Coordinates of C-alpha atoms in Angstrom, one line a residue:
Chain A
M1478 CA -109.6 -107.1 5.9
N1479 CA -105.8 -106.6 5.5
K1480 CA -106.3 -105.2 2.0
T1481 CA -108.9 -102.7 3.4
L1482 CA -106.5 -101.6 6.2
S1483 CA -103.6 -101.3 3.7
S1484 CA -105.8 -99.2 1.5
V1485 CA -106.8 -96.9 4.4
L1486 CA -103.2 -96.6 5.6
L1487 CA -102.0 -95.8 2.1
T1488 CA -104.8 -93.2 1.5
V1489 CA -104.1 -91.4 4.8
A1490 CA -100.4 -91.5 4.1
I1491 CA -101.0 -89.7 0.8
I1492 CA -103.2 -87.1 2.4
T1493 CA -100.9 -86.4 5.3
S1494 CA -97.8 -86.2 3.1
G1495 CA -96.6 -82.7 2.4
C1496 CA -98.4 -81.1 5.4
V1497 CA -96.8 -78.1 7.1
S1498 CA -97.0 -77.5 10.8
I1499 CA -99.2 -74.4 11.4
P1500 CA -100.2 -73.5 14.9
K1501 CA -103.8 -72.3 15.4
E1502 CA -102.5 -69.0 16.7
T1503 CA -101.7 -68.0 13.2
V1504 CA -105.5 -67.8 12.5
E1505 CA -105.9 -65.6 15.7
L1506 CA -103.0 -63.5 14.6
S1507 CA -104.6 -63.1 11.2
E1508 CA -107.8 -61.9 12.8
V1509 CA -105.8 -59.4 14.9
T1510 CA -104.2 -58.2 11.7
D1511 CA -107.7 -57.8 10.2
Q1512 CA -108.8 -55.5 13.0
Q1513 CA -105.6 -53.5 12.7
I1514 CA -106.1 -53.0 9.0
T1515 CA -109.7 -51.7 9.8
E1516 CA -108.4 -49.3 12.4
L1517 CA -105.6 -48.0 10.2
N1518 CA -108.2 -47.4 7.4
K1519 CA -110.4 -45.4 9.8
S1520 CA -107.4 -43.5 11.1
H1521 CA -106.3 -42.5 7.6
V1522 CA -109.8 -41.3 6.7
R1523 CA -109.9 -39.3 9.9
F1524 CA -106.6 -37.6 9.0
V1525 CA -107.9 -36.7 5.6
A1526 CA -111.1 -35.3 7.0
L1527 CA -109.1 -33.2 9.4
Y1528 CA -106.9 -31.8 6.7
Y1529 CA -109.7 -30.9 4.3
G1530 CA -111.8 -29.6 7.2
K1531 CA -108.9 -27.1 7.9
L1532 CA -108.9 -26.1 4.2
R1533 CA -112.7 -25.4 4.4
D1534 CA -112.3 -23.4 7.6
D1535 CA -109.6 -21.3 5.8
V1536 CA -112.0 -20.7 2.9
N1537 CA -114.9 -19.7 5.1
N1538 CA -112.7 -17.4 7.2
F1539 CA -111.4 -15.8 4.0
I1540 CA -114.9 -15.2 2.6
D1541 CA -116.2 -13.8 5.9
T1542 CA -113.3 -11.5 6.8
K1543 CA -111.8 -10.5 3.5
W1544 CA -113.8 -11.2 0.4
A1545 CA -117.3 -10.2 1.5
P1546 CA -116.3 -6.9 3.1
L1547 CA -114.2 -5.8 0.0
F1548 CA -117.0 -7.0 -2.3
L1549 CA -119.7 -5.1 -0.4
S1550 CA -117.6 -1.9 -0.4
K1551 CA -117.6 -2.1 -4.2
A1552 CA -121.2 -3.3 -4.5
V1553 CA -122.7 -0.3 -2.6
N1554 CA -121.4 1.9 -5.4
N1555 CA -123.1 -0.2 -8.2
E1556 CA -124.4 2.4 -10.6
G1557 CA -127.9 1.2 -10.9
F1558 CA -128.3 0.6 -7.2
R1559 CA -126.9 4.0 -6.3
K1560 CA -129.2 5.8 -8.7
D1561 CA -132.3 4.1 -7.3
L1562 CA -131.1 4.5 -3.7
D1563 CA -130.3 8.2 -3.9
A1564 CA -133.7 9.0 -5.5
A1565 CA -135.7 6.9 -3.1
Y1566 CA -133.7 8.3 -0.1
I1567 CA -134.2 12.0 -1.1
T1568 CA -137.9 11.4 -1.7
S1569 CA -138.5 9.5 1.5
N1570 CA -136.9 12.3 3.5
I1571 CA -139.3 15.0 2.3
K1572 CA -141.2 16.5 5.2
A1573 CA -144.5 18.4 4.9
S1574 CA -143.0 21.2 7.0
D1575 CA -140.3 21.7 4.4
I1576 CA -142.8 22.3 1.6
S1577 CA -144.3 25.6 0.6
V1578 CA -147.3 25.2 -1.6
T1579 CA -148.1 27.9 -4.1
W1580 CA -150.7 28.0 -6.8
K1581 CA -150.6 30.6 -9.7
G1582 CA -147.9 32.4 -7.8
N1583 CA -149.9 32.7 -4.6
A1584 CA -149.5 30.7 -1.5
L1585 CA -152.2 28.0 -1.4
E1586 CA -154.6 28.4 1.5
E1587 CA -156.5 25.8 3.5
P1588 CA -158.1 23.4 2.9
Q1589 CA -156.5 23.0 -0.6
K1590 CA -153.1 23.3 0.9
N1591 CA -153.8 20.4 3.2
V1592 CA -155.1 18.2 0.3
V1593 CA -151.8 18.8 -1.6
L1594 CA -149.7 18.1 1.4
Q1595 CA -151.6 14.9 2.1
G1596 CA -150.9 13.8 -1.5
V1597 CA -147.2 14.6 -1.1
A1598 CA -147.2 12.7 2.2
Q1599 CA -148.7 9.6 0.5
A1600 CA -146.1 9.8 -2.3
V1601 CA -143.3 10.1 0.3
T1602 CA -144.7 7.0 2.1
D1603 CA -144.7 5.1 -1.2
E1604 CA -141.1 6.1 -1.9
K1605 CA -140.1 4.8 1.5
G1606 CA -141.5 1.5 0.5
K1607 CA -139.5 1.7 -2.7
L1608 CA -136.4 2.5 -0.7
G1609 CA -137.0 -0.6 1.4
K1610 CA -137.4 -2.7 -1.8
T1611 CA -134.3 -1.2 -3.4
L1612 CA -132.3 -2.1 -0.3
L1613 CA -133.8 -5.6 -0.2
D1614 CA -133.1 -6.3 -3.9
W1615 CA -129.5 -5.2 -3.5
S1616 CA -129.0 -7.3 -0.4
E1617 CA -130.3 -10.4 -2.0
E1618 CA -128.1 -10.1 -5.0
A1619 CA -125.1 -9.2 -2.8
Q1620 CA -125.7 -12.3 -0.6
S1621 CA -126.1 -14.4 -3.8
Q1622 CA -122.7 -13.4 -5.0
I1623 CA -121.1 -14.1 -1.6
N1624 CA -122.7 -17.6 -1.5
K1625 CA -121.6 -18.2 -5.1
K1626 CA -118.0 -17.3 -4.3
R1627 CA -118.0 -19.5 -1.2
Q1628 CA -119.3 -22.5 -3.0
E1629 CA -116.8 -21.9 -5.9
L1630 CA -113.9 -22.2 -3.4
L1631 CA -115.4 -25.1 -1.3
K1632 CA -116.4 -27.3 -4.2
P1633 CA -112.9 -28.4 -5.3
I1634 CA -112.0 -29.1 -1.7
Y1635 CA -115.0 -31.5 -1.2
E1636 CA -114.3 -33.1 -4.6
Q1637 CA -110.6 -33.7 -3.8
E1638 CA -111.4 -35.0 -0.4
K1639 CA -113.9 -37.6 -1.8
M1640 CA -111.3 -38.7 -4.4
V1641 CA -108.6 -39.2 -1.8
V1642 CA -110.9 -41.0 0.6
D1643 CA -112.1 -43.3 -2.2
E1644 CA -108.4 -44.1 -3.2
I1645 CA -107.5 -44.8 0.4
N1646 CA -110.5 -47.0 1.0
G1647 CA -109.8 -48.8 -2.3
A1648 CA -106.2 -49.6 -1.3
F1649 CA -107.3 -50.8 2.1
L1650 CA -110.0 -52.9 0.5
D1651 CA -107.3 -54.6 -1.6
L1652 CA -105.4 -55.3 1.6
Q1653 CA -108.5 -56.7 3.3
R1654 CA -109.3 -59.0 0.4
S1655 CA -105.7 -60.3 0.4
Q1656 CA -105.8 -60.7 4.2
G1657 CA -109.1 -62.5 4.0
A1658 CA -107.7 -65.0 1.5
I1659 CA -104.7 -65.6 3.6
K1660 CA -106.7 -66.0 6.8
G1661 CA -109.1 -68.5 5.0
Y1662 CA -106.1 -70.5 3.8
L1663 CA -104.5 -70.5 7.3
A1664 CA -107.8 -71.6 8.8
S1665 CA -108.1 -74.4 6.3
A1666 CA -104.5 -75.5 6.9
V1667 CA -105.0 -75.5 10.7
K1668 CA -108.3 -77.5 10.3
L1669 CA -106.6 -80.0 8.0
K1670 CA -103.7 -80.4 10.4
E1671 CA -106.1 -81.0 13.3
K1672 CA -108.0 -83.7 11.3
N1673 CA -104.8 -85.3 10.1
D1674 CA -103.5 -85.4 13.7
E1675 CA -106.8 -87.2 14.7
V1676 CA -106.3 -89.7 11.9
L1677 CA -102.7 -90.2 12.8
R1678 CA -103.7 -90.9 16.4
K1679 CA -106.2 -93.4 15.2
L1680 CA -103.6 -94.8 12.8
G1681 CA -101.6 -95.9 15.7
V1682 CA -104.6 -98.1 16.7
L1683 CA -105.1 -99.3 13.1
E1684 CA -101.5 -100.2 12.9
K1685 CA -101.8 -102.2 16.1
V1686 CA -104.9 -103.9 14.8
G1687 CA -103.0 -104.7 11.6
N1688 CA -100.1 -106.1 13.5
V1689 CA -102.4 -108.2 15.7
M1690 CA -104.2 -109.5 12.6
N1691 CA -100.9 -110.5 11.0
V1692 CA -99.9 -112.4 14.2
V1693 CA -103.3 -114.1 14.3
S1694 CA -103.1 -115.1 10.7
D1695 CA -99.6 -116.4 11.1
A1696 CA -100.5 -118.3 14.2
N1697 CA -103.5 -119.8 12.5
S1698 CA -101.2 -121.2 9.7
K1699 CA -98.8 -122.7 12.2
L1700 CA -101.6 -124.2 14.4
S1701 CA -103.1 -125.7 11.3
S1702 CA -99.8 -127.3 10.3
I1703 CA -99.3 -128.7 13.9
L1704 CA -102.8 -130.2 13.8
Q1705 CA -102.2 -131.7 10.4
S1706 CA -98.8 -133.2 11.3
K1707 CA -98.3 -136.9 11.6
D1708 CA -96.6 -136.7 14.9
D1709 CA -98.1 -138.5 17.9
T1710 CA -101.1 -136.9 19.6
K1711 CA -99.2 -136.1 22.8
Q1712 CA -96.5 -134.3 20.8
V1713 CA -99.2 -132.5 18.8
L1714 CA -101.0 -131.3 21.9
Q1715 CA -97.7 -130.1 23.4
D1716 CA -96.8 -128.3 20.2
F1717 CA -100.2 -126.8 20.0
A1718 CA -100.2 -125.5 23.5
A1719 CA -96.7 -124.0 23.1
Q1720 CA -97.7 -122.3 19.9
T1721 CA -100.9 -121.0 21.5
D1722 CA -98.8 -119.5 24.4
Q1723 CA -96.4 -117.9 21.9
T1724 CA -99.3 -116.5 19.9
K1725 CA -100.7 -114.8 23.0
V1726 CA -97.4 -113.2 23.8
R1727 CA -97.0 -112.1 20.2
I1728 CA -100.5 -110.6 20.1
K1729 CA -99.9 -108.7 23.3
K1730 CA -96.7 -107.3 21.9
A1731 CA -98.4 -106.4 18.6
A1732 CA -101.1 -104.6 20.5
G1733 CA -98.4 -102.6 22.3
D1734 CA -99.1 -104.3 25.7
T1735 CA -95.7 -104.3 27.4
T1736 CA -96.8 -106.1 30.5
Q1737 CA -96.1 -109.8 30.8
Chain B
M1056 CA -133.3 -12.1 -13.1
A1057 CA -131.8 -10.0 -10.3
K1058 CA -132.6 -6.3 -10.4
Y1059 CA -129.0 -5.3 -9.7
D1060 CA -126.1 -7.0 -11.5
L1061 CA -123.2 -7.2 -9.1
R1062 CA -121.0 -9.6 -11.1
K1063 CA -118.5 -6.9 -12.1
E1064 CA -118.0 -6.0 -8.4
A1065 CA -117.4 -9.7 -7.6
E1066 CA -114.8 -10.0 -10.4
E1067 CA -113.0 -6.9 -9.2
T1068 CA -112.9 -8.4 -5.7
D1069 CA -111.4 -11.6 -7.1
I1070 CA -108.7 -9.7 -9.0
Q1071 CA -107.8 -7.7 -5.9
L1072 CA -107.6 -10.8 -3.7
S1073 CA -106.2 -13.2 -6.3
A1074 CA -102.9 -13.9 -4.4
I1075 CA -104.8 -15.1 -1.3
I1076 CA -107.3 -17.0 -3.4
A1077 CA -104.5 -18.9 -5.1
K1078 CA -103.2 -20.1 -1.8
L1079 CA -106.6 -21.4 -0.7
G1080 CA -106.6 -24.0 -3.4
V1081 CA -106.4 -27.8 -3.0
L1082 CA -103.3 -29.9 -3.5
G1083 CA -102.0 -30.0 -7.1
K1084 CA -102.1 -33.1 -9.2
S1085 CA -98.5 -34.1 -8.7
E1086 CA -98.7 -33.5 -5.0
I1087 CA -101.8 -35.7 -4.7
E1088 CA -100.2 -38.5 -6.7
K1089 CA -97.2 -38.5 -4.3
L1090 CA -99.5 -38.9 -1.3
L1091 CA -102.0 -41.4 -2.6
P1092 CA -101.2 -45.1 -2.0
K1093 CA -100.1 -47.0 -5.1
R1094 CA -102.8 -49.5 -6.0
T1095 CA -102.0 -53.1 -6.9
D1096 CA -102.8 -54.4 -10.3
Q1097 CA -106.4 -55.6 -9.8
K1098 CA -106.2 -58.5 -12.3
A1099 CA -103.1 -59.9 -10.7
L1100 CA -104.6 -59.4 -7.2
S1101 CA -107.8 -61.2 -8.2
R1102 CA -105.8 -64.1 -9.7
L1103 CA -103.7 -64.5 -6.6
I1104 CA -106.7 -64.4 -4.3
K1105 CA -108.5 -67.0 -6.4
A1106 CA -105.5 -69.3 -6.3
V1107 CA -105.2 -69.0 -2.5
N1108 CA -109.0 -69.5 -2.0
D1109 CA -108.8 -72.6 -4.3
S1110 CA -106.0 -74.1 -2.1
A1111 CA -108.0 -73.3 1.0
G1112 CA -111.0 -75.1 -0.6
E1113 CA -108.8 -78.1 -1.3
N1114 CA -107.6 -78.1 2.3
N1115 CA -111.1 -78.0 3.6
K1116 CA -112.1 -80.9 1.3
M1117 CA -109.1 -82.9 2.6
A1118 CA -110.1 -82.1 6.2
V1119 CA -113.6 -83.5 5.6
L1120 CA -112.1 -86.6 4.0
S1121 CA -109.7 -87.0 6.9
E1122 CA -112.7 -86.7 9.3
R1123 CA -114.6 -89.4 7.4
L1124 CA -111.5 -91.7 7.3
G1125 CA -111.3 -91.2 11.0
G1126 CA -114.9 -92.5 11.3
I1127 CA -114.2 -95.5 9.1
S1128 CA -111.1 -96.4 11.1
A1129 CA -113.0 -96.3 14.4
A1130 CA -115.6 -98.7 13.1
V1131 CA -112.9 -101.0 11.7
R1132 CA -111.1 -100.8 15.0
D1133 CA -114.1 -101.7 17.1
V1134 CA -114.9 -104.8 14.9
V1135 CA -111.3 -106.0 14.8
L1136 CA -110.7 -105.5 18.5
K1137 CA -113.8 -107.7 19.2
L1138 CA -112.4 -110.4 17.0
V1139 CA -109.1 -110.3 18.7

């Protein structure tokens, strides 16, 4: 039994050696730090979004108020568009009342005149349709150029914003990984200290048990010697009683009982 | 294919507004590099984290061992106290 107790005491002593005192509040502080890191990360990303949002606003404002108006003023004078537009415009504005119809040098009379004018009216209607289509074709291409310019200026802004956010998030991730490892270590150290403190508290009892056992073992030897002595019986009994009383006192003292 | 080719007019607009367009650009490479956080060497970081995690693992094992030793000592205590 003593050998077992000694082994236990030795093992625990080895385990508890080298321990550093770490209050459990360090783990709580580490968790608070975790939260702060997350908040800082979000804050940084918000600032980045704010900055690049402003850049995008500047681009859109520039396109809407400067680039598009100047471009359109040039685009309306596009040679091909102008040619088709002028032709369609003149034709679509022809009125029957402005036409004088002659045939072989003589003014054409009704109903032939009416037939010719109806034909002209139909052609004018068709030309109005062409005018509409000309304007539509031009508008679509003009809008396409404006959209293209806008995207050309916005694309690098989106790309750089993504790159910056990725870098910031990457750096914070490194920080969180490190913080996580430190928190894990602190938690393990706090846990180990708590368990060791428990063992140390129980060690106090073990030590007492060990001391009591030593007293009992010693008393046993002495009592045996007394019983085996060749002194007279009365003396033996007196010695035995005295030794027993002493043993009781010693046991109490070994167990930490300070009362008499 | 669009009926009207307005690319020439777009290019002329770019040229005329080039000074403003230049100012609308994003931050230059050197400016960005100054602003971005410097990243830790990833290999070194991983090595350090592993070392700390390994130590934490050892502590947790020792905590379990301490707990078991506490159980053994209680059993021994009870038996021995009965004997005394």
